[in-house]
PDB file of C-alpha atoms in Angstrom:
ATOM      1  CA  MET H 529    -100.289  70.453  36.953  1.00 36.00           C
ATOM      2  CA  THR H 530     -99.357  69.859  40.587  1.00 38.00           C
ATOM      3  CA  MET H 531     -99.098  66.374  42.026  1.00 35.00           C
ATOM      4  CA  LYS H 532    -101.541  67.483  44.712  1.00 38.00           C
ATOM      5  CA  ALA H 533    -104.138  68.093  42.010  1.00 39.00           C
ATOM      6  CA  ILE H 534    -103.386  64.818  40.252  1.00 37.00           C
ATOM      7  CA  VAL H 535    -103.903  62.675  43.320  1.00 36.00           C
ATOM      8  CA  ARG H 536    -107.416  64.028  43.772  1.00 40.00           C
ATOM      9  CA  LEU H 537    -108.554  62.012  40.790  1.00 38.00           C
ATOM     10  CA  LYS H 538    -110.728  59.197  42.034  1.00 36.00           C
ATOM     11  CA  LEU H 539    -109.964  56.358  39.672  1.00 39.00           C
ATOM     12  CA  SER H 540    -110.278  53.439  42.032  1.00 39.00           C
ATOM     13  CA  CYS H 541    -106.851  51.834  42.418  1.00 42.00           C
ATOM     14  CA  LEU H 542    -105.336  54.492  40.167  1.00 44.00           C
ATOM     15  CA  LEU H 543    -105.518  56.775  43.176  1.00 44.00           C
ATOM     16  CA  VAL H 544    -102.899  54.830  45.078  1.00 41.00           C
ATOM     17  CA  LEU H 545    -100.634  54.725  42.042  1.00 42.00           C
ATOM     18  CA  LEU H 546    -100.883  58.467  41.618  1.00 42.00           C
ATOM     19  CA  LEU H 547     -99.988  58.908  45.251  1.00 40.00           C
ATOM     20  CA  LEU H 548     -96.995  56.677  44.647  1.00 39.00           C
ATOM     21  CA  LEU H 549     -95.713  59.189  42.108  1.00 39.00           C
ATOM     22  CA  THR H 550     -95.126  61.655  44.939  1.00 36.00           C
ATOM     23  CA  GLY H 551     -92.224  59.455  46.050  1.00 40.00           C
ATOM     24  CA  CYS H 552     -93.641  59.180  49.562  1.00 43.00           C
ATOM     25  CA  SER H 553     -92.383  56.001  51.244  1.00 44.00           C
ATOM     26  CA  THR H 554     -95.699  55.569  53.077  1.00 46.00           C
ATOM     27  CA  PHE H 555     -97.609  55.411  49.812  1.00 44.00           C
ATOM     28  CA  SER H 556     -94.938  53.171  48.287  1.00 49.00           C
ATOM     29  CA  ILE H 557     -95.614  50.686  51.060  1.00 50.00           C
ATOM     30  CA  LEU H 558     -99.362  50.982  50.449  1.00 53.00           C
ATOM     31  CA  PHE H 559     -98.832  50.509  46.713  1.00 54.00           C
ATOM     32  CA  ASN H 560     -96.924  47.294  47.302  1.00 66.00           C
ATOM     33  CA  ARG H 561     -99.836  46.003  49.348  1.00 76.00           C
ATOM     34  CA  ILE H 562    -102.542  46.575  46.715  1.00 79.00           C
ATOM     35  CA  PRO H 563    -102.660  42.878  45.700  1.00 85.00           C
ATOM     36  CA  ASP H 564    -103.062  41.915  49.381  1.00 87.00           C
ATOM     37  CA  ILE H 565    -105.869  44.463  49.771  1.00 85.00           C
ATOM     38  CA  ALA H 566    -107.574  43.116  46.634  1.00 86.00           C
ATOM     39  CA  VAL H 567    -107.435  39.565  47.993  1.00 89.00           C
ATOM     40  CA  TRP H 568    -108.821  40.743  51.335  1.00 90.00           C
ATOM     41  CA  GLN H 569    -111.749  42.505  49.661  1.00 89.00           C
ATOM     42  CA  LEU H 570    -112.551  39.537  47.431  1.00 91.00           C
ATOM     43  CA  ASP H 571    -112.314  37.180  50.402  1.00 94.00           C
ATOM     44  CA  ARG H 572    -114.888  39.323  52.234  1.00 93.00           C
ATOM     45  CA  ALA H 573    -117.184  39.062  49.217  1.00 93.00           C
ATOM     46  CA  PHE H 574    -116.682  35.416  48.191  1.00 95.00           C
ATOM     47  CA  LYS H 575    -114.965  33.559  51.088  1.00 96.00           C
ATOM     48  CA  LEU H 576    -112.045  32.377  48.983  1.00 95.00           C
ATOM     49  CA  SER H 577    -110.110  29.150  49.037  1.00 97.00           C
ATOM     50  CA  THR H 578    -106.311  29.191  49.134  1.00 96.00           C
ATOM     51  CA  GLU H 579    -106.166  28.587  45.393  1.00 96.00           C
ATOM     52  CA  GLN H 580    -108.643  31.378  44.689  1.00 95.00           C
ATOM     53  CA  LYS H 581    -106.646  33.795  46.830  1.00 95.00           C
ATOM     54  CA  GLN H 582    -103.552  33.026  44.760  1.00 95.00           C
ATOM     55  CA  LEU H 583    -105.447  33.640  41.526  1.00 93.00           C
ATOM     56  CA  ALA H 584    -106.765  36.938  42.872  1.00 91.00           C
ATOM     57  CA  TYR H 585    -103.293  38.011  44.001  1.00 92.00           C
ATOM     58  CA  THR H 586    -101.773  37.225  40.605  1.00 93.00           C
ATOM     59  CA  GLY H 587    -104.540  39.059  38.770  1.00 90.00           C
ATOM     60  CA  ALA H 588    -104.226  42.161  40.943  1.00 88.00           C
ATOM     61  CA  SER H 589    -100.448  42.144  40.540  1.00 90.00           C
ATOM     62  CA  ASN H 590    -100.776  41.963  36.753  1.00 90.00           C
ATOM     63  CA  ALA H 591    -103.221  44.878  36.730  1.00 86.00           C
ATOM     64  CA  ILE H 592    -100.990  47.000  38.949  1.00 84.00           C
ATOM     65  CA  HIS H 593     -97.985  46.325  36.724  1.00 86.00           C
ATOM     66  CA  TRP H 594     -99.909  47.529  33.663  1.00 88.00           C
ATOM     67  CA  LEU H 595    -101.178  50.615  35.473  1.00 82.00           C
ATOM     68  CA  GLU H 596     -97.704  51.555  36.640  1.00 80.00           C
ATOM     69  CA  SER H 597     -96.010  51.005  33.274  1.00 86.00           C
ATOM     70  CA  LYS H 598     -98.714  52.284  30.916  1.00 86.00           C
ATOM     71  CA  GLY H 599    -102.056  53.162  32.478  1.00 82.00           C
ATOM     72  CA  ILE H 600    -100.890  56.076  34.634  1.00 80.00           C
ATOM     73  CA  PRO H 601     -98.421  57.614  32.147  1.00 85.00           C
ATOM     74  CA  ASP H 602    -101.084  57.562  29.423  1.00 87.00           C
ATOM     75  CA  VAL H 603    -103.668  59.561  31.409  1.00 85.00           C
ATOM     76  CA  LEU H 604    -101.384  62.268  32.817  1.00 84.00           C
ATOM     77  CA  PRO H 605    -101.473  64.539  29.710  1.00 88.00           C
ATOM     78  CA  GLU H 606    -105.284  64.470  29.674  1.00 89.00           C
ATOM     79  CA  LEU H 607    -105.391  65.235  33.406  1.00 84.00           C
ATOM     80  CA  LYS H 608    -103.249  68.313  32.810  1.00 84.00           C
ATOM     81  CA  GLN H 609    -105.648  69.541  30.135  1.00 90.00           C
ATOM     82  CA  ILE H 610    -108.654  68.903  32.356  1.00 88.00           C
ATOM     83  CA  GLU H 611    -107.173  70.886  35.222  1.00 84.00           C
ATOM     84  CA  THR H 612    -106.361  73.735  32.827  1.00 88.00           C
ATOM     85  CA  LEU H 613    -110.023  73.845  31.786  1.00 90.00           C
ATOM     86  CA  TRP H 614    -111.183  73.767  35.403  1.00 87.00           C
ATOM     87  CA  GLU H 615    -108.854  76.568  36.456  1.00 84.00           C
ATOM     88  CA  ALA H 616    -110.106  78.618  33.485  1.00 88.00           C
ATOM     89  CA  ASP H 617    -113.690  78.232  34.788  1.00 85.00           C
ATOM     90  CA  GLN H 618    -114.587  75.947  31.903  1.00 89.00           C
ATOM     91  CA  TYR H 619    -116.786  73.925  34.236  1.00 86.00           C
ATOM     92  CA  LEU H 620    -118.822  71.800  31.832  1.00 86.00           C
ATOM     93  CA  PRO H 621    -115.973  70.778  29.485  1.00 91.00           C
ATOM     94  CA  ALA H 622    -113.758  69.900  32.475  1.00 88.00           C
ATOM     95  CA  VAL H 623    -116.420  67.719  34.090  1.00 86.00           C
ATOM     96  CA  GLU H 624    -117.375  66.025  30.827  1.00 88.00           C
ATOM     97  CA  ARG H 625    -113.769  65.223  29.999  1.00 90.00           C
ATOM     98  CA  MET H 626    -113.091  63.965  33.516  1.00 86.00           C
ATOM     99  CA  GLU H 627    -116.112  61.658  33.410  1.00 85.00           C
ATOM    100  CA  GLN H 628    -115.100  60.427  29.953  1.00 88.00           C
ATOM    101  CA  LEU H 629    -111.530  59.825  31.130  1.00 87.00           C
ATOM    102  CA  ILE H 630    -112.757  57.772  34.065  1.00 83.00           C
ATOM    103  CA  GLN H 631    -115.045  55.737  31.824  1.00 84.00           C
ATOM    104  CA  ASN H 632    -112.330  55.121  29.227  1.00 87.00           C
ATOM    105  CA  SER H 633    -109.734  54.244  31.872  1.00 84.00           C
ATOM    106  CA  SER H 634    -112.112  51.845  33.607  1.00 83.00           C
ATOM    107  CA  GLU H 635    -112.964  50.132  30.317  1.00 87.00           C
ATOM    108  CA  GLN H 636    -109.298  49.831  29.385  1.00 88.00           C
ATOM    109  CA  LEU H 637    -108.379  48.413  32.772  1.00 86.00           C
ATOM    110  CA  LEU H 638    -111.218  45.886  32.490  1.00 88.00           C
ATOM    111  CA  ARG H 639    -109.926  44.755  29.084  1.00 91.00           C
ATOM    112  CA  ILE H 640    -106.448  44.258  30.535  1.00 91.00           C
ATOM    113  CA  ALA H 641    -107.726  42.411  33.611  1.00 90.00           C
ATOM    114  CA  ALA H 642    -110.417  40.357  31.813  1.00 93.00           C
ATOM    115  CA  PRO H 643    -108.341  37.164  31.319  1.00 94.00           C
ATOM    116  CA  ASP H 644    -107.455  37.030  35.034  1.00 94.00           C
ATOM    117  CA  ILE H 645    -111.028  37.869  36.069  1.00 93.00           C
ATOM    118  CA  LEU H 646    -112.318  35.085  33.825  1.00 95.00           C
ATOM    119  CA  LYS H 647    -109.946  32.541  35.386  1.00 95.00           C
ATOM    120  CA  PHE H 648    -111.165  33.578  38.827  1.00 94.00           C
ATOM    121  CA  LEU H 649    -114.876  33.452  37.965  1.00 95.00           C
ATOM    122  CA  LEU H 650    -114.523  29.948  36.547  1.00 97.00           C
ATOM    123  CA  THR H 651    -113.394  28.706  39.978  1.00 97.00           C
ATOM    124  CA  LEU H 652    -116.495  29.871  41.874  1.00 97.00           C
ATOM    125  CA  ASP H 653    -118.609  27.216  43.585  1.00 97.00           C
ATOM    126  CA  GLU H 654    -121.990  27.218  45.317  1.00 97.00           C
ATOM    127  CA  GLU H 655    -120.469  28.268  48.644  1.00 97.00           C
ATOM    128  CA  ASN H 656    -118.765  31.249  47.000  1.00 97.00           C
ATOM    129  CA  ALA H 657    -122.019  32.208  45.302  1.00 97.00           C
ATOM    130  CA  ALA H 658    -124.078  32.008  48.486  1.00 97.00           C
ATOM    131  CA  HIS H 659    -121.516  34.083  50.365  1.00 96.00           C
ATOM    132  CA  PHE H 660    -121.481  36.727  47.636  1.00 95.00           C
ATOM    133  CA  ARG H 661    -125.278  36.974  47.570  1.00 96.00           C
ATOM    134  CA  ARG H 662    -125.282  37.689  51.303  1.00 95.00           C
ATOM    135  CA  TYR H 663    -122.451  40.193  50.950  1.00 93.00           C
ATOM    136  CA  ASN H 664    -124.131  41.915  48.014  1.00 92.00           C
ATOM    137  CA  SER H 665    -127.420  42.192  49.886  1.00 92.00           C
ATOM    138  CA  LYS H 666    -125.731  43.807  52.896  1.00 92.00           C
ATOM    139  CA  LYS H 667    -123.743  46.300  50.809  1.00 91.00           C
ATOM    140  CA  LEU H 668    -126.491  47.521  48.454  1.00 89.00           C
ATOM    141  CA  GLY H 669    -127.682  50.206  50.840  1.00 88.00           C
ATOM    142  CA  GLU H 670    -124.155  51.560  51.251  1.00 90.00           C
ATOM    143  CA  TRP H 671    -123.300  51.474  47.551  1.00 88.00           C
ATOM    144  CA  TYR H 672    -126.372  53.430  46.500  1.00 90.00           C
ATOM    145  CA  ALA H 673    -126.863  55.658  49.538  1.00 92.00           C
ATOM    146  CA  HIS H 674    -126.248  58.702  47.332  1.00 92.00           C
ATOM    147  CA  THR H 675    -129.491  58.029  45.449  1.00 92.00           C
ATOM    148  CA  GLU H 676    -131.711  58.035  48.538  1.00 93.00           C
ATOM    149  CA  SER H 677    -132.609  61.697  48.037  1.00 95.00           C
ATOM    150  CA  TRP H 678    -131.714  64.647  45.832  1.00 95.00           C
ATOM    151  CA  GLU H 679    -129.841  66.200  48.748  1.00 96.00           C
ATOM    152  CA  ASP H 680    -127.776  63.033  49.176  1.00 95.00           C
ATOM    153  CA  LYS H 681    -126.901  63.024  45.493  1.00 95.00           C
ATOM    154  CA  VAL H 682    -125.860  66.687  45.568  1.00 95.00           C
ATOM    155  CA  GLU H 683    -123.578  66.010  48.538  1.00 95.00           C
ATOM    156  CA  HIS H 684    -122.148  62.934  46.835  1.00 93.00           C
ATOM    157  CA  ARG H 685    -121.328  64.871  43.662  1.00 92.00           C
ATOM    158  CA  ARG H 686    -119.813  67.763  45.599  1.00 93.00           C
ATOM    159  CA  THR H 687    -117.534  65.326  47.404  1.00 91.00           C
ATOM    160  CA  GLN H 688    -116.646  63.618  44.144  1.00 86.00           C
ATOM    161  CA  PHE H 689    -115.782  66.886  42.413  1.00 86.00           C
ATOM    162  CA  ALA H 690    -113.689  68.030  45.389  1.00 86.00           C
ATOM    163  CA  ARG H 691    -111.641  64.835  45.084  1.00 81.00           C
ATOM    164  CA  TRP H 692    -111.116  65.545  41.399  1.00 80.00           C
ATOM    165  CA  PHE H 693    -110.445  69.275  41.463  1.00 81.00           C
ATOM    166  CA  GLY H 694    -109.788  70.316  45.054  1.00 82.00           C
ATOM    167  CA  GLN H 695    -111.839  72.586  47.274  1.00 85.00           C
ATOM    168  CA  LEU H 696    -114.809  74.099  45.416  1.00 86.00           C
ATOM    169  CA  ASP H 697    -115.690  77.771  45.653  1.00 89.00           C
ATOM    170  CA  ALA H 698    -119.249  79.044  46.115  1.00 92.00           C
ATOM    171  CA  ASP H 699    -119.915  79.344  42.383  1.00 89.00           C
ATOM    172  CA  GLN H 700    -118.644  75.842  41.674  1.00 88.00           C
ATOM    173  CA  LEU H 701    -120.733  74.399  44.503  1.00 91.00           C
ATOM    174  CA  GLN H 702    -123.793  76.079  43.044  1.00 93.00           C
ATOM    175  CA  ARG H 703    -123.055  74.705  39.593  1.00 89.00           C
ATOM    176  CA  VAL H 704    -122.843  71.198  40.994  1.00 90.00           C
ATOM    177  CA  THR H 705    -126.174  71.724  42.750  1.00 94.00           C
ATOM    178  CA  ASP H 706    -127.880  73.117  39.645  1.00 92.00           C
ATOM    179  CA  SER H 707    -126.649  70.275  37.426  1.00 89.00           C
ATOM    180  CA  THR H 708    -127.703  67.458  39.765  1.00 92.00           C
ATOM    181  CA  ALA H 709    -130.868  65.516  39.007  1.00 91.00           C
ATOM    182  CA  LEU H 710    -132.366  62.526  40.806  1.00 92.00           C
ATOM    183  CA  LEU H 711    -134.367  60.377  38.433  1.00 90.00           C
ATOM    184  CA  ALA H 712    -137.623  58.656  39.285  1.00 87.00           C
ATOM    185  CA  ASN H 713    -136.867  55.451  41.231  1.00 91.00           C
ATOM    186  CA  GLU H 714    -133.157  55.870  40.510  1.00 93.00           C
ATOM    187  CA  ARG H 715    -132.218  54.008  43.694  1.00 93.00           C
ATOM    188  CA  GLY H 716    -134.563  51.115  42.917  1.00 94.00           C
ATOM    189  CA  VAL H 717    -133.311  50.806  39.353  1.00 95.00           C
ATOM    190  CA  TYR H 718    -129.674  50.731  40.514  1.00 93.00           C
ATOM    191  CA  ARG H 719    -130.455  47.947  42.950  1.00 94.00           C
ATOM    192  CA  GLN H 720    -132.452  45.940  40.403  1.00 95.00           C
ATOM    193  CA  ASN H 721    -129.667  46.233  37.848  1.00 94.00           C
ATOM    194  CA  ASN H 722    -127.081  45.165  40.408  1.00 93.00           C
ATOM    195  CA  ASN H 723    -129.086  42.098  41.355  1.00 94.00           C
ATOM    196  CA  ALA H 724    -129.713  41.204  37.704  1.00 95.00           C
ATOM    197  CA  TRP H 725    -126.065  41.181  36.606  1.00 94.00           C
ATOM    198  CA  THR H 726    -124.994  39.526  39.857  1.00 94.00           C
ATOM    199  CA  GLU H 727    -127.271  36.560  39.247  1.00 96.00           C
ATOM    200  CA  ARG H 728    -126.217  36.259  35.619  1.00 96.00           C
ATOM    201  CA  MET H 729    -122.557  36.392  36.586  1.00 95.00           C
ATOM    202  CA  LEU H 730    -122.960  33.758  39.282  1.00 96.00           C
ATOM    203  CA  SER H 731    -125.080  31.518  37.066  1.00 97.00           C
ATOM    204  CA  ALA H 732    -122.597  31.637  34.190  1.00 97.00           C
ATOM    205  CA  SER H 733    -119.668  31.078  36.565  1.00 97.00           C
ATOM    206  CA  LEU H 734    -121.226  28.051  38.230  1.00 98.00           C
ATOM    207  CA  ALA H 735    -122.177  26.613  34.816  1.00 98.00           C
ATOM    208  CA  ARG H 736    -118.572  27.200  33.649  1.00 98.00           C
ATOM    209  CA  ASN H 737    -119.992  29.084  30.661  1.00 98.00           C
ATOM    210  CA  GLU H 738    -116.783  30.716  29.507  1.00 97.00           C
ATOM    211  CA  SER H 739    -118.210  32.228  26.308  1.00 97.00           C
ATOM    212  CA  ILE H 740    -120.982  34.116  28.135  1.00 96.00           C
ATOM    213  CA  LEU H 741    -118.576  35.435  30.771  1.00 96.00           C
ATOM    214  CA  HIS H 742    -116.103  36.482  28.078  1.00 95.00           C
ATOM    215  CA  ALA H 743    -118.826  38.414  26.249  1.00 96.00           C
ATOM    216  CA  TRP H 744    -119.894  40.143  29.479  1.00 95.00           C
ATOM    217  CA  LEU H 745    -116.353  41.151  30.376  1.00 93.00           C
ATOM    218  CA  ALA H 746    -115.930  42.559  26.873  1.00 93.00           C
ATOM    219  CA  ASP H 747    -119.134  44.593  27.253  1.00 93.00           C
ATOM    220  CA  PRO H 748    -120.744  44.724  30.732  1.00 91.00           C
ATOM    221  CA  SER H 749    -123.695  46.677  29.314  1.00 92.00           C
ATOM    222  CA  ILE H 750    -125.114  43.521  27.714  1.00 95.00           C
ATOM    223  CA  TRP H 751    -126.545  42.630  31.136  1.00 94.00           C
ATOM    224  CA  TRP H 752    -128.028  46.032  31.957  1.00 94.00           C
ATOM    225  CA  ILE H 753    -131.760  45.964  32.569  1.00 95.00           C
ATOM    226  CA  PRO H 754    -133.828  48.247  30.256  1.00 95.00           C
ATOM    227  CA  ASP H 755    -134.686  50.763  32.980  1.00 94.00           C
ATOM    228  CA  TYR H 756    -131.029  51.151  33.926  1.00 92.00           C
ATOM    229  CA  ARG H 757    -130.022  51.608  30.290  1.00 92.00           C
ATOM    230  CA  ALA H 758    -132.709  54.278  29.899  1.00 91.00           C
ATOM    231  CA  GLN H 759    -131.463  56.071  33.031  1.00 88.00           C
ATOM    232  CA  ARG H 760    -127.908  56.078  31.740  1.00 83.00           C
ATOM    233  CA  LEU H 761    -129.019  57.589  28.451  1.00 80.00           C
ATOM    234  CA  SER H 762    -131.101  60.273  30.176  1.00 75.00           C
ATOM    235  CA  LEU H 763    -128.081  61.393  32.233  1.00 66.00           C
ATOM    236  CA  ILE H 764    -125.780  61.832  29.228  1.00 56.00           C
TER     237      ILE H 764
END
């Protein structure tokens, strides 16, 4: 498997780490700045204090260390197998395994980062919460723009697959189109679910309810609304 193919995998911050493996000094510099970028993003969302910024920086650094030493090496063999399937025109198995890999990797990273996330959440105050509500409200349209229409969702999935597997040929583009479905009120359900878990997270954080936050970090699905859960099941 070529490094060029590997770096197309869109696994959030894993992307930068995969780019680092090319040995490019530019990406090495970017890699070293991931904790700073994480703090910047969280500051935009929560308006952090100096102490909160330090917590966020430490947490991001811990996550990056785990990804570099274990997370990335562990997924490379599976990525090679997925690309082999894709190049053999085994479209459905390749996509299913890629989606499963992303889900498993995300869940594993969350388990590793959960203690640091919990420490951070337990520092939130009313000002942080108010700032995040405003930020969340402004970003909802952007986050779920791909569910505005079937055409938007098709384009979103084509872009996503191109990042995973490289440029798609005509047959692959058609397969993406044929396999894309927009569910009834999908956009509305996404937004409702986002607002529901956001309020629960903020409420538990402000109440310093460590046990509830710990349970949520262990299984984020416990705060899914019924309609969102049903949508997830229908797309499996």
